[in-house]
Amino acid sequence: MPLAARLLLAFGLVAIIATAFVGVTLREASREVIESGFADRIDAAHAGVRQQLAWEADALRDLLPPLCRHDTFVDKAHVELERAKGDPDAMDPGSRIAIGRQVPSQAKALRLDELSLVAGNGAVLGAEDGARIGARDRRLAELIKAPGGAPRLRPARAGGEPSLEVHCALTDHGVTLGLVGARRIGPVLARIGEAYDVRLTAAREGQPAPRSGEAEVVRVLHFPEIPGLDVVASVSRDPLRQALGRLDRSIALTGATVLAIALAIAVVLARSLSRPLVALARETREVMSGAPRRVEGRGGREIADLAAAFNATIDELAAMRKRLAATERIAARREVARQIAHEIKNPLAPIRAAVETLRRLRQRDDPAFDDYFEEATSTVLDEVHRIANIVTEFTRFARLPPPSLEPVDLIAIARGVVTLHAAPASAEPTAGGTGGAAAPRVELVADPIPRVSADRDQIIQVLTNLVQNGLDAAAAVRRDPRVSVTIGPLPSDRVRIVVRDNGPGVAEEMVPRLFEPYATSKETGTGLGLAIAQRIVFEHGGEISYRKAQKGGAVFEIWLPVAGPPLLEKPLGDTTVRPRGPEAP
């Protein structure tokens, strides 16, 4: 993956992860803050309700007892009930009506939601609700017999709501008359809840306590000042959902902005970092495919250090290559000298024998001298000619020039060699009617490849040697010798040349020495053809190898780099040569 892509991916991931982490943290923190705000509002409402109910209780505690002690309205009603001997039904109807009409105005004056004037037997003599007048209520009869004091909770009646209830009683001459007043709790809860934006409702007796859910936060409030009173406080979660929705949109927008900024920074950094690296890589590829010149690092101290290390490596490699080349030349010269000495020693023996025989015949004036002279001189000339050929071949091997590189069409070169060696598939029949031996046949199979940097003449020499060797080997054992040349591309910007014949293949004992000078199985020849071919291929930066075909025959494979041999033996320059052409593959 390119550096720019890695930087973009890294910065993008960092931006996304950072935004997600901050967003999740901020969202949870906001949720906790809002949830704590709900709890604070409920706590404040709880305190407000407690304070208001405490004030209401104190006010109600001292509201009715003064009426029962010295209020004219109560005293008059007690007198009328006493005249009737405590029986409300025996009271004067007019007096009952007058008393009943005074109760609502008294309730309004005292700001009571309910006020009842009750006889000792529970009969309601007056009430703010006229429908209740004349009814008997045992609970009220029991209530006015009990001592007064702090207000108590009156549970909600059917369709009603709970209230704070107080009472007082006047008992004289065996006649009891009482006042029972009440204030509803609902208005107090509504007023406090509206102030704190909390919905407060009195819990109904016998119903299960509600629980918090996704829609609202619920808590049951208890009030020790009023035993039995439970209030359900609930706060809607809609504001929380709306706030979190706005926060999510803000986080997404912020994340997109941060991602865009991170990608822009990554692009800038990628360009600033990759440009010198790309330039350095282009220079190093040119160095590897051409002259070992120095490269220049730009873009930072690290790039300069890398270029310096590369230059030092190139210097050392060039020096090592020169030392290796010198060592190889010395070794090659020693091998050539040894081979020449070995090959010249063989023809010297018959030359020496012929000369010594001529000298002996001459000294004795032997009449056979003239007859032997022709044979001896012919032998000497043949062996001298053989020595001259050996010296010529070894000289050509030792003086093989370095390749002169240029872009060449390898397929066209191979086609020329194949055309030169190709012949019709069969020969014409002889005069006797029997068919002649099949003529040599050479075929070329090539896939498209790029132009290769190579020495045209030397490549022709290598292909000619391999094709001719294949034809010679196959013709020695077959009537239909065939050689196929296959050319195709290879990975890593290389091409392959395969020369295959249908001959017997190379003898097993010859395989280890196949590319050594003067190693041959032919009766004639110096055995330098494959050695020269190997040297040419190596100096082109390639490789040559041999294997035996599965169906018989020899297979030679050559691998050549498209860009030519790396690190040619040229002197290092002191100046940096900047790349001028397209980027090398």
XYZ file of C-alpha atoms in Angstrom:
585
model
C 0.000 0.000 0.000
C 1.453 3.411 -0.917
C 2.575 5.789 1.824
C -0.118 8.315 0.885
C -2.855 5.695 1.223
C -1.463 4.527 4.578
C -1.354 8.108 5.877
C -4.895 8.766 4.693
C -6.091 5.561 6.319
C -4.183 6.249 9.552
C -5.361 9.853 9.875
C -8.897 8.853 8.931
C -8.968 6.091 11.542
C -7.489 8.402 14.185
C -10.075 11.079 13.398
C -12.953 8.588 13.449
C -11.774 6.842 16.628
C -11.059 10.144 18.413
C -14.402 11.610 17.375
C -16.229 8.427 18.353
C -14.440 8.273 21.723
C -15.024 11.948 22.487
C -18.573 11.733 21.174
C -19.479 8.687 23.254
C -17.826 10.166 26.330
C -19.541 13.529 25.818
C -22.867 11.850 25.130
C -22.697 9.755 28.283
C -21.548 12.759 30.298
C -24.421 14.822 28.881
C -26.857 12.023 29.650
C -25.582 11.846 33.217
C -25.796 15.630 33.595
C -29.340 15.735 32.258
C -30.339 12.722 34.353
C -28.835 14.369 37.422
C -30.786 17.493 36.475
C -33.945 15.391 36.536
C -33.009 14.094 39.980
C -32.209 17.614 41.185
C -35.582 18.862 39.954
C -37.373 16.014 41.712
C -35.398 16.682 44.900
C -36.240 20.387 44.703
C -39.906 19.593 44.091
C -39.825 17.180 47.034
C -38.395 19.861 49.303
C -40.897 22.397 48.013
C -43.854 20.091 48.586
C -42.637 19.235 52.083
C -42.274 22.898 52.910
C -45.685 23.787 51.479
C -47.449 20.867 53.154
C -45.783 21.699 56.466
C -47.043 25.255 56.159
C -50.530 24.032 55.224
C -50.562 21.654 58.178
C -49.536 24.381 60.600
C -52.157 26.703 59.183
C -54.917 24.071 59.363
C -53.975 23.034 62.901
C -54.885 26.450 64.285
C -57.708 27.258 61.858
C -60.836 25.522 63.282
C -60.362 25.321 67.085
C -61.062 29.084 67.614
C -64.390 28.643 65.787
C -65.476 25.849 68.081
C -64.562 27.844 71.162
C -66.153 31.234 70.613
C -67.558 31.659 67.130
C -71.118 33.010 66.999
C -72.029 30.813 64.058
C -71.050 27.638 65.897
C -72.601 28.757 69.178
C -75.929 29.515 67.473
C -75.973 26.123 65.781
C -75.140 24.413 69.071
C -77.978 26.271 70.825
C -80.488 25.207 68.135
C -79.274 21.579 68.371
C -79.447 21.717 72.147
C -83.103 22.900 71.950
C -83.817 19.878 69.793
C -82.166 17.746 72.455
C -79.386 16.693 70.093
C -81.744 15.393 67.389
C -81.096 17.202 64.097
C -84.449 16.074 62.735
C -86.207 17.883 65.595
C -84.570 21.205 64.799
C -86.574 24.076 63.410
C -86.423 23.803 59.624
C -85.854 27.490 59.171
C -82.943 27.441 61.581
C -81.386 24.441 59.791
C -81.672 26.191 56.465
C -80.065 29.345 57.858
C -77.255 27.372 59.423
C -76.712 25.386 56.245
C -76.376 28.575 54.174
C -73.693 30.004 56.439
C -71.293 27.019 56.041
C -70.251 27.690 52.364
C -69.476 31.314 53.093
C -67.509 30.253 56.147
C -65.550 27.697 54.055
C -64.742 30.368 51.513
C -63.587 32.737 54.228
C -61.316 30.054 55.671
C -60.034 28.975 52.166
C -61.141 25.435 52.772
C -62.061 23.140 49.930
C -64.481 21.276 52.167
C -66.245 22.322 55.409
C -68.925 20.323 57.173
C -71.015 21.161 60.293
C -71.745 17.771 61.858
C -73.980 16.754 64.722
C -72.870 14.150 67.233
C -74.737 11.384 65.414
C -72.968 12.171 62.141
C -75.804 14.122 60.557
C -74.484 16.868 58.274
C -76.197 20.133 59.229
C -74.321 22.233 56.672
C -71.680 21.783 54.005
C -70.149 23.640 51.059
C -71.738 20.912 48.943
C -75.495 21.273 49.444
C -76.144 17.693 48.355
C -74.491 16.421 51.490
C -76.794 18.315 53.902
C -79.001 15.904 55.837
C -76.823 12.895 55.148
C -75.356 10.846 57.961
C -71.625 10.028 57.925
C -70.372 7.616 60.562
C -66.752 8.518 59.814
C -67.472 12.154 60.655
C -69.332 11.130 63.820
C -66.298 9.138 64.959
C -63.943 11.920 63.881
C -65.533 14.724 65.967
C -65.445 12.523 69.039
C -61.690 12.230 68.747
C -59.484 14.989 70.105
C -58.351 17.599 67.541
C -54.751 18.314 66.646
C -52.494 18.050 63.625
C -54.158 17.561 60.256
C -54.408 14.031 58.986
C -54.517 12.557 55.501
C -57.907 11.738 54.144
C -57.561 9.212 51.327
C -59.139 10.000 48.018
C -62.750 9.084 47.622
C -63.986 7.579 44.367
C -63.326 10.122 41.659
C -61.771 12.512 44.149
C -58.319 13.197 45.499
C -56.612 13.059 48.895
C -56.920 15.989 51.245
C -55.577 17.313 54.543
C -58.390 17.139 57.060
C -58.791 18.896 60.475
C -61.719 19.125 62.909
C -62.869 20.664 66.137
C -65.843 19.873 68.409
C -68.029 21.719 70.901
C -69.691 19.560 73.600
C -71.962 21.096 76.166
C -74.988 19.778 78.100
C -74.481 16.394 76.440
C -74.853 17.794 72.937
C -71.883 17.585 70.547
C -71.408 19.716 67.466
C -68.310 19.626 65.271
C -66.660 21.292 62.315
C -64.681 19.206 59.805
C -62.604 21.060 57.197
C -60.296 19.829 54.447
C -57.920 21.219 51.815
C -57.101 19.172 48.710
C -53.451 18.263 48.160
C -53.761 18.276 44.363
C -53.523 22.060 43.856
C -50.440 22.196 46.081
C -48.759 19.431 44.068
C -49.737 21.073 40.770
C -48.369 24.446 41.833
C -45.054 23.043 43.094
C -44.702 20.688 40.096
C -45.252 23.528 37.636
C -42.589 25.568 39.396
C -40.000 22.788 38.999
C -41.337 21.274 35.744
C -42.139 18.018 37.534
C -45.456 16.211 37.373
C -46.594 15.422 40.956
C -49.564 13.174 41.685
C -50.721 11.621 44.920
C -50.330 7.852 44.946
C -53.596 5.988 45.265
C -53.936 3.488 48.038
C -53.638 -0.123 46.927
C -52.060 0.652 43.549
C -48.476 -0.542 42.806
C -45.770 2.091 42.777
C -44.814 3.076 39.201
C -41.258 2.626 37.874
C -38.960 4.627 35.656
C -38.895 3.749 31.962
C -37.750 5.034 28.580
C -40.527 7.616 28.516
C -40.058 9.197 31.939
C -38.151 9.204 35.200
C -40.356 8.238 38.147
C -39.752 8.423 41.888
C -42.108 7.928 44.842
C -41.784 10.681 47.482
C -42.573 10.109 51.131
C -43.539 12.818 53.658
C -42.989 12.023 57.348
C -44.988 15.150 58.316
C -48.155 13.553 56.908
C -48.241 9.814 57.568
C -49.599 7.765 54.712
C -49.044 10.393 52.030
C -47.024 9.189 49.006
C -46.502 11.393 45.974
C -45.374 10.123 42.554
C -42.905 12.519 40.921
C -42.292 11.992 37.190
C -40.188 13.858 34.656
C -40.528 13.269 30.914
C -37.422 12.080 29.053
C -38.388 13.968 25.907
C -35.997 16.832 26.680
C -33.234 14.240 27.188
C -33.956 12.584 23.844
C -34.123 15.935 22.097
C -30.880 17.111 23.698
C -29.117 13.847 22.830
C -30.424 14.075 19.261
C -29.024 17.595 18.900
C -25.774 16.423 20.492
C -25.541 13.446 18.094
C -26.005 15.742 15.120
C -23.370 18.103 16.458
C -20.960 15.218 17.075
C -21.556 13.852 13.565
C -20.985 17.277 12.025
C -17.897 17.810 14.148
C -16.618 14.330 13.281
C -17.104 14.967 9.560
C -15.279 18.276 9.880
C -12.432 16.703 11.866
C -12.222 13.845 9.348
C -12.046 16.277 6.451
C -9.336 18.309 8.199
C -7.403 15.112 9.080
C -7.595 13.878 5.496
C -6.448 17.257 4.203
C -3.492 17.203 6.621
C -2.768 13.594 5.600
C -2.761 14.573 1.926
C -0.363 17.439 2.607
C 1.915 15.250 4.738
C 1.740 12.399 2.237
C 2.794 14.684 -0.560
C 5.574 16.251 1.470
C 6.825 12.859 2.664
C 6.242 10.711 -0.400
C 7.572 13.159 -2.997
C 11.214 12.903 -1.835
C 10.827 9.154 -1.286
C 9.410 8.659 -4.773
C 12.203 10.757 -6.245
C 14.796 8.799 -4.269
C 13.239 5.484 -5.345
C 13.246 6.619 -8.981
C 16.911 7.567 -8.741
C 17.835 4.282 -7.071
C 15.989 2.304 -9.765
C 17.894 4.216 -12.425
C 21.127 3.506 -10.595
C 20.272 -0.197 -10.380
C 19.510 -0.316 -14.106
C 22.345 1.931 -15.238
C 25.494 3.583 -14.016
C 26.302 3.458 -10.280
C 26.058 7.198 -9.715
C 25.262 8.940 -6.492
C 21.699 9.873 -5.510
C 20.604 12.978 -3.665
C 18.206 12.855 -0.702
C 15.774 15.738 -0.280
C 12.954 16.256 2.167
C 14.514 15.826 5.585
C 17.464 14.554 7.546
C 16.177 10.961 7.465
C 15.931 11.003 3.651
C 19.415 12.521 3.431
C 20.753 9.803 5.760
C 19.075 7.137 3.623
C 20.599 8.599 0.464
C 24.011 8.762 2.126
C 23.734 5.134 3.235
C 22.655 4.130 -0.277
C 25.565 6.031 -1.819
C 27.996 4.377 0.575
C 26.514 0.978 -0.309
C 26.794 1.721 -4.022
C 30.427 2.800 -3.582
C 31.218 -0.381 -1.691
C 29.346 -2.557 -4.208
C 31.113 -0.898 -7.121
C 34.490 -1.410 -5.440
C 33.607 -4.997 -4.617
C 32.422 -5.577 -8.180
C 35.702 -4.225 -9.539
C 37.687 -6.427 -7.162
C 35.514 -9.394 -8.049
C 35.887 -8.699 -11.771
C 39.659 -8.471 -11.400
C 39.690 -11.717 -9.433
C 37.496 -13.397 -12.016
C 39.738 -12.185 -14.836
C 42.792 -13.541 -13.070
C 41.052 -16.865 -12.457
C 39.804 -16.948 -16.053
C 43.299 -16.254 -17.369
C 44.699 -19.015 -15.211
C 42.031 -21.401 -16.455
C 42.614 -20.314 -20.050
C 46.360 -20.800 -19.632
C 45.785 -24.231 -18.141
C 43.389 -25.235 -20.895
C 45.643 -23.844 -23.621
C 48.611 -25.685 -22.143
C 46.570 -28.874 -22.005
C 45.211 -28.540 -25.526
C 48.527 -27.502 -27.096
C 50.357 -30.335 -25.352
C 48.336 -32.957 -27.270
C 49.314 -31.824 -30.857
C 52.922 -31.183 -29.803
C 53.525 -34.915 -29.304
C 52.938 -35.929 -32.982
C 54.831 -32.836 -34.156
C 57.815 -33.762 -32.009
C 57.703 -37.422 -33.136
C 57.526 -36.385 -36.829
C 60.471 -33.955 -36.498
C 62.604 -36.451 -34.574
C 61.908 -39.156 -37.187
C 62.870 -36.789 -40.004
C 66.104 -35.883 -38.197
C 67.060 -39.559 -37.744
C 66.297 -40.403 -41.354
C 68.244 -37.371 -42.490
C 71.289 -38.260 -40.380
C 71.388 -41.790 -41.814
C 70.673 -40.619 -45.342
C 67.881 -43.102 -45.287
C 66.219 -43.468 -48.727
C 62.799 -43.484 -46.908
C 63.370 -39.843 -45.978
C 61.675 -38.502 -49.080
C 58.711 -40.802 -48.740
C 58.203 -39.948 -45.019
C 58.841 -36.222 -45.523
C 55.427 -35.654 -47.151
C 53.579 -37.538 -44.428
C 55.521 -35.863 -41.568
C 55.123 -32.315 -42.877
C 51.420 -32.896 -43.458
C 51.039 -34.070 -39.857
C 52.972 -31.067 -38.558
C 50.877 -28.612 -40.579
C 47.613 -30.196 -39.414
C 48.630 -30.041 -35.768
C 49.914 -26.471 -36.135
C 46.584 -25.495 -37.695
C 44.826 -27.160 -34.794
C 46.962 -25.200 -32.324
C 46.163 -21.988 -34.190
C 42.411 -22.686 -33.973
C 42.683 -23.379 -30.249
C 44.574 -20.134 -29.675
C 42.044 -18.187 -31.783
C 39.037 -19.571 -29.870
C 40.558 -18.911 -26.467
C 41.597 -15.433 -27.543
C 38.041 -14.677 -28.612
C 36.719 -15.976 -25.280
C 39.269 -13.945 -23.290
C 38.680 -10.760 -25.294
C 34.862 -10.885 -25.347
C 33.885 -7.174 -25.145
C 31.357 -5.863 -22.599
C 27.805 -5.566 -23.943
C 26.845 -2.410 -25.825
C 23.327 -1.868 -24.547
C 20.418 -0.499 -26.523
C 16.672 -1.207 -26.553
C 16.190 -4.207 -28.863
C 13.250 -6.263 -30.084
C 14.104 -9.684 -28.699
C 11.369 -11.415 -30.710
C 12.661 -9.946 -33.970
C 16.205 -11.096 -33.111
C 14.984 -14.621 -32.340
C 12.894 -14.676 -35.540
C 16.025 -13.851 -37.570
C 18.009 -16.662 -35.942
C 15.147 -19.111 -36.419
C 14.710 -18.129 -40.075
C 18.421 -18.629 -40.671
C 18.345 -22.189 -39.316
C 14.861 -23.225 -40.431
C 14.283 -25.550 -43.433
C 11.299 -27.314 -45.030
C 9.699 -29.954 -42.863
C 10.760 -32.845 -45.184
C 13.266 -33.445 -47.906
C 12.481 -34.519 -51.481
C 12.568 -38.282 -52.192
C 15.764 -39.664 -53.637
C 16.063 -41.049 -57.154
C 15.743 -44.571 -55.839
C 12.285 -43.851 -54.477
C 13.293 -43.888 -50.808
C 12.630 -40.803 -48.766
C 15.559 -38.734 -47.638
C 16.265 -37.727 -44.044
C 14.024 -35.013 -42.611
C 15.564 -31.576 -42.748
C 16.141 -29.611 -39.504
C 13.125 -27.692 -38.293
C 13.212 -24.658 -35.947
C 10.046 -23.008 -34.604
C 9.428 -19.767 -32.690
C 6.591 -19.239 -30.181
C 6.521 -15.758 -28.656
C 4.216 -13.787 -26.370
C 4.253 -9.980 -26.348
C 7.163 -8.595 -24.304
C 8.657 -5.102 -23.912
C 11.860 -4.046 -25.596
C 14.915 -5.285 -23.709
C 18.117 -3.354 -23.016
C 20.785 -5.671 -24.500
C 23.631 -6.072 -27.001
C 22.019 -7.193 -30.242
C 25.072 -9.018 -31.672
C 25.812 -10.874 -28.440
C 22.195 -12.033 -28.071
C 22.311 -13.302 -31.669
C 25.528 -15.148 -30.813
C 23.908 -16.833 -27.784
C 20.740 -17.875 -29.664
C 22.725 -19.096 -32.668
C 24.942 -21.225 -30.433
C 21.996 -22.803 -28.564
C 19.936 -23.461 -31.725
C 22.907 -24.930 -33.598
C 23.873 -27.122 -30.632
C 20.279 -28.406 -30.413
C 20.163 -29.205 -34.120
C 23.518 -30.966 -34.023
C 22.573 -33.051 -30.971
C 19.163 -34.021 -32.385
C 20.491 -34.766 -35.904
C 22.986 -37.219 -34.439
C 20.241 -39.574 -33.262
C 17.053 -38.624 -35.180
C 15.897 -38.271 -38.777
C 13.594 -35.365 -37.793
C 15.654 -32.993 -35.602
C 13.569 -30.182 -34.171
C 14.321 -27.123 -32.058
C 11.702 -24.780 -30.579
C 12.403 -21.281 -29.260
C 9.851 -19.876 -26.800
C 9.871 -16.258 -25.584
C 7.571 -14.806 -22.938
C 7.383 -12.374 -20.010
C 8.246 -13.131 -16.383
C 7.392 -11.317 -13.133
C 9.704 -8.604 -11.790
C 10.225 -7.061 -15.257
C 12.079 -10.010 -16.768
C 11.762 -12.061 -19.958
C 12.434 -15.737 -20.565
C 13.918 -17.511 -23.557
C 13.567 -21.289 -23.744
C 15.451 -23.343 -26.373
C 14.251 -26.961 -26.493
C 15.361 -29.782 -28.832
C 14.266 -33.384 -29.365
C 17.757 -34.848 -29.111
C 19.205 -37.199 -26.487
C 19.995 -34.469 -23.986
C 23.267 -33.865 -22.182
C 25.031 -36.837 -20.633
C 24.732 -36.920 -16.849
C 28.516 -36.815 -16.346
C 28.713 -33.644 -18.483
C 26.013 -31.663 -16.667
C 28.241 -30.371 -13.802
C 30.863 -29.134 -16.334
C 28.417 -28.021 -19.023
C 29.372 -24.324 -18.952
C 33.091 -24.771 -18.301
C 35.510 -23.756 -21.063
C 36.547 -26.626 -23.327
C 34.032 -29.012 -21.780
C 32.411 -30.781 -24.752
C 31.197 -34.189 -25.838
C 31.657 -33.442 -29.563
C 34.513 -34.976 -31.514
C 35.304 -31.560 -32.952
C 35.056 -28.136 -31.355
C 36.631 -26.297 -28.486
C 33.753 -26.468 -26.022
C 33.692 -22.682 -25.629
C 30.237 -22.047 -27.088
C 28.239 -22.528 -23.862
C 30.963 -20.840 -21.802
C 30.752 -17.766 -24.043
C 26.924 -17.894 -23.934
C 26.977 -18.036 -20.137
C 29.360 -15.114 -19.917
C 27.221 -13.010 -22.274
C 24.043 -13.814 -20.303
C 25.724 -13.037 -16.972
C 27.068 -9.723 -18.246
C 23.516 -8.839 -19.281
C 22.404 -9.366 -15.660
C 20.593 -12.612 -16.487
C 20.838 -16.318 -15.811
C 21.124 -19.419 -17.973
C 20.327 -22.954 -16.874
C 19.910 -26.447 -18.282
C 17.404 -29.182 -17.551
C 16.453 -32.382 -19.260
C 13.060 -32.458 -20.941
C 10.502 -34.932 -19.618
C 10.136 -36.583 -23.042
C 13.853 -36.424 -23.828
C 15.975 -33.662 -25.209
C 17.803 -30.678 -23.784
C 16.125 -27.524 -22.457
C 18.107 -24.313 -21.973
C 16.377 -21.410 -20.201
C 17.600 -17.831 -20.185
C 16.248 -15.059 -17.924
C 17.065 -11.467 -18.866
C 16.094 -8.218 -17.062
C 14.136 -5.797 -19.254
C 16.086 -2.814 -17.926
C 19.460 -4.407 -18.643
C 22.294 -5.355 -16.295
C 22.509 -3.414 -13.017
C 25.610 -1.634 -11.794
C 27.713 -1.700 -14.948
C 31.387 -1.192 -14.331
C 31.562 2.543 -14.890
C 33.324 5.152 -12.749
C 31.238 6.878 -10.118
C 30.336 10.464 -10.852
C 30.655 13.247 -8.329
C 27.456 15.009 -9.369
C 23.919 13.779 -9.049
C 22.185 13.067 -12.326
C 18.497 13.732 -11.932
C 16.017 11.386 -13.662
C 14.876 12.654 -17.062
C 12.788 9.819 -18.420
C 9.742 7.965 -17.156
C 9.937 6.070 -13.908
C 11.744 2.765 -14.298
C 9.670 -0.298 -13.580
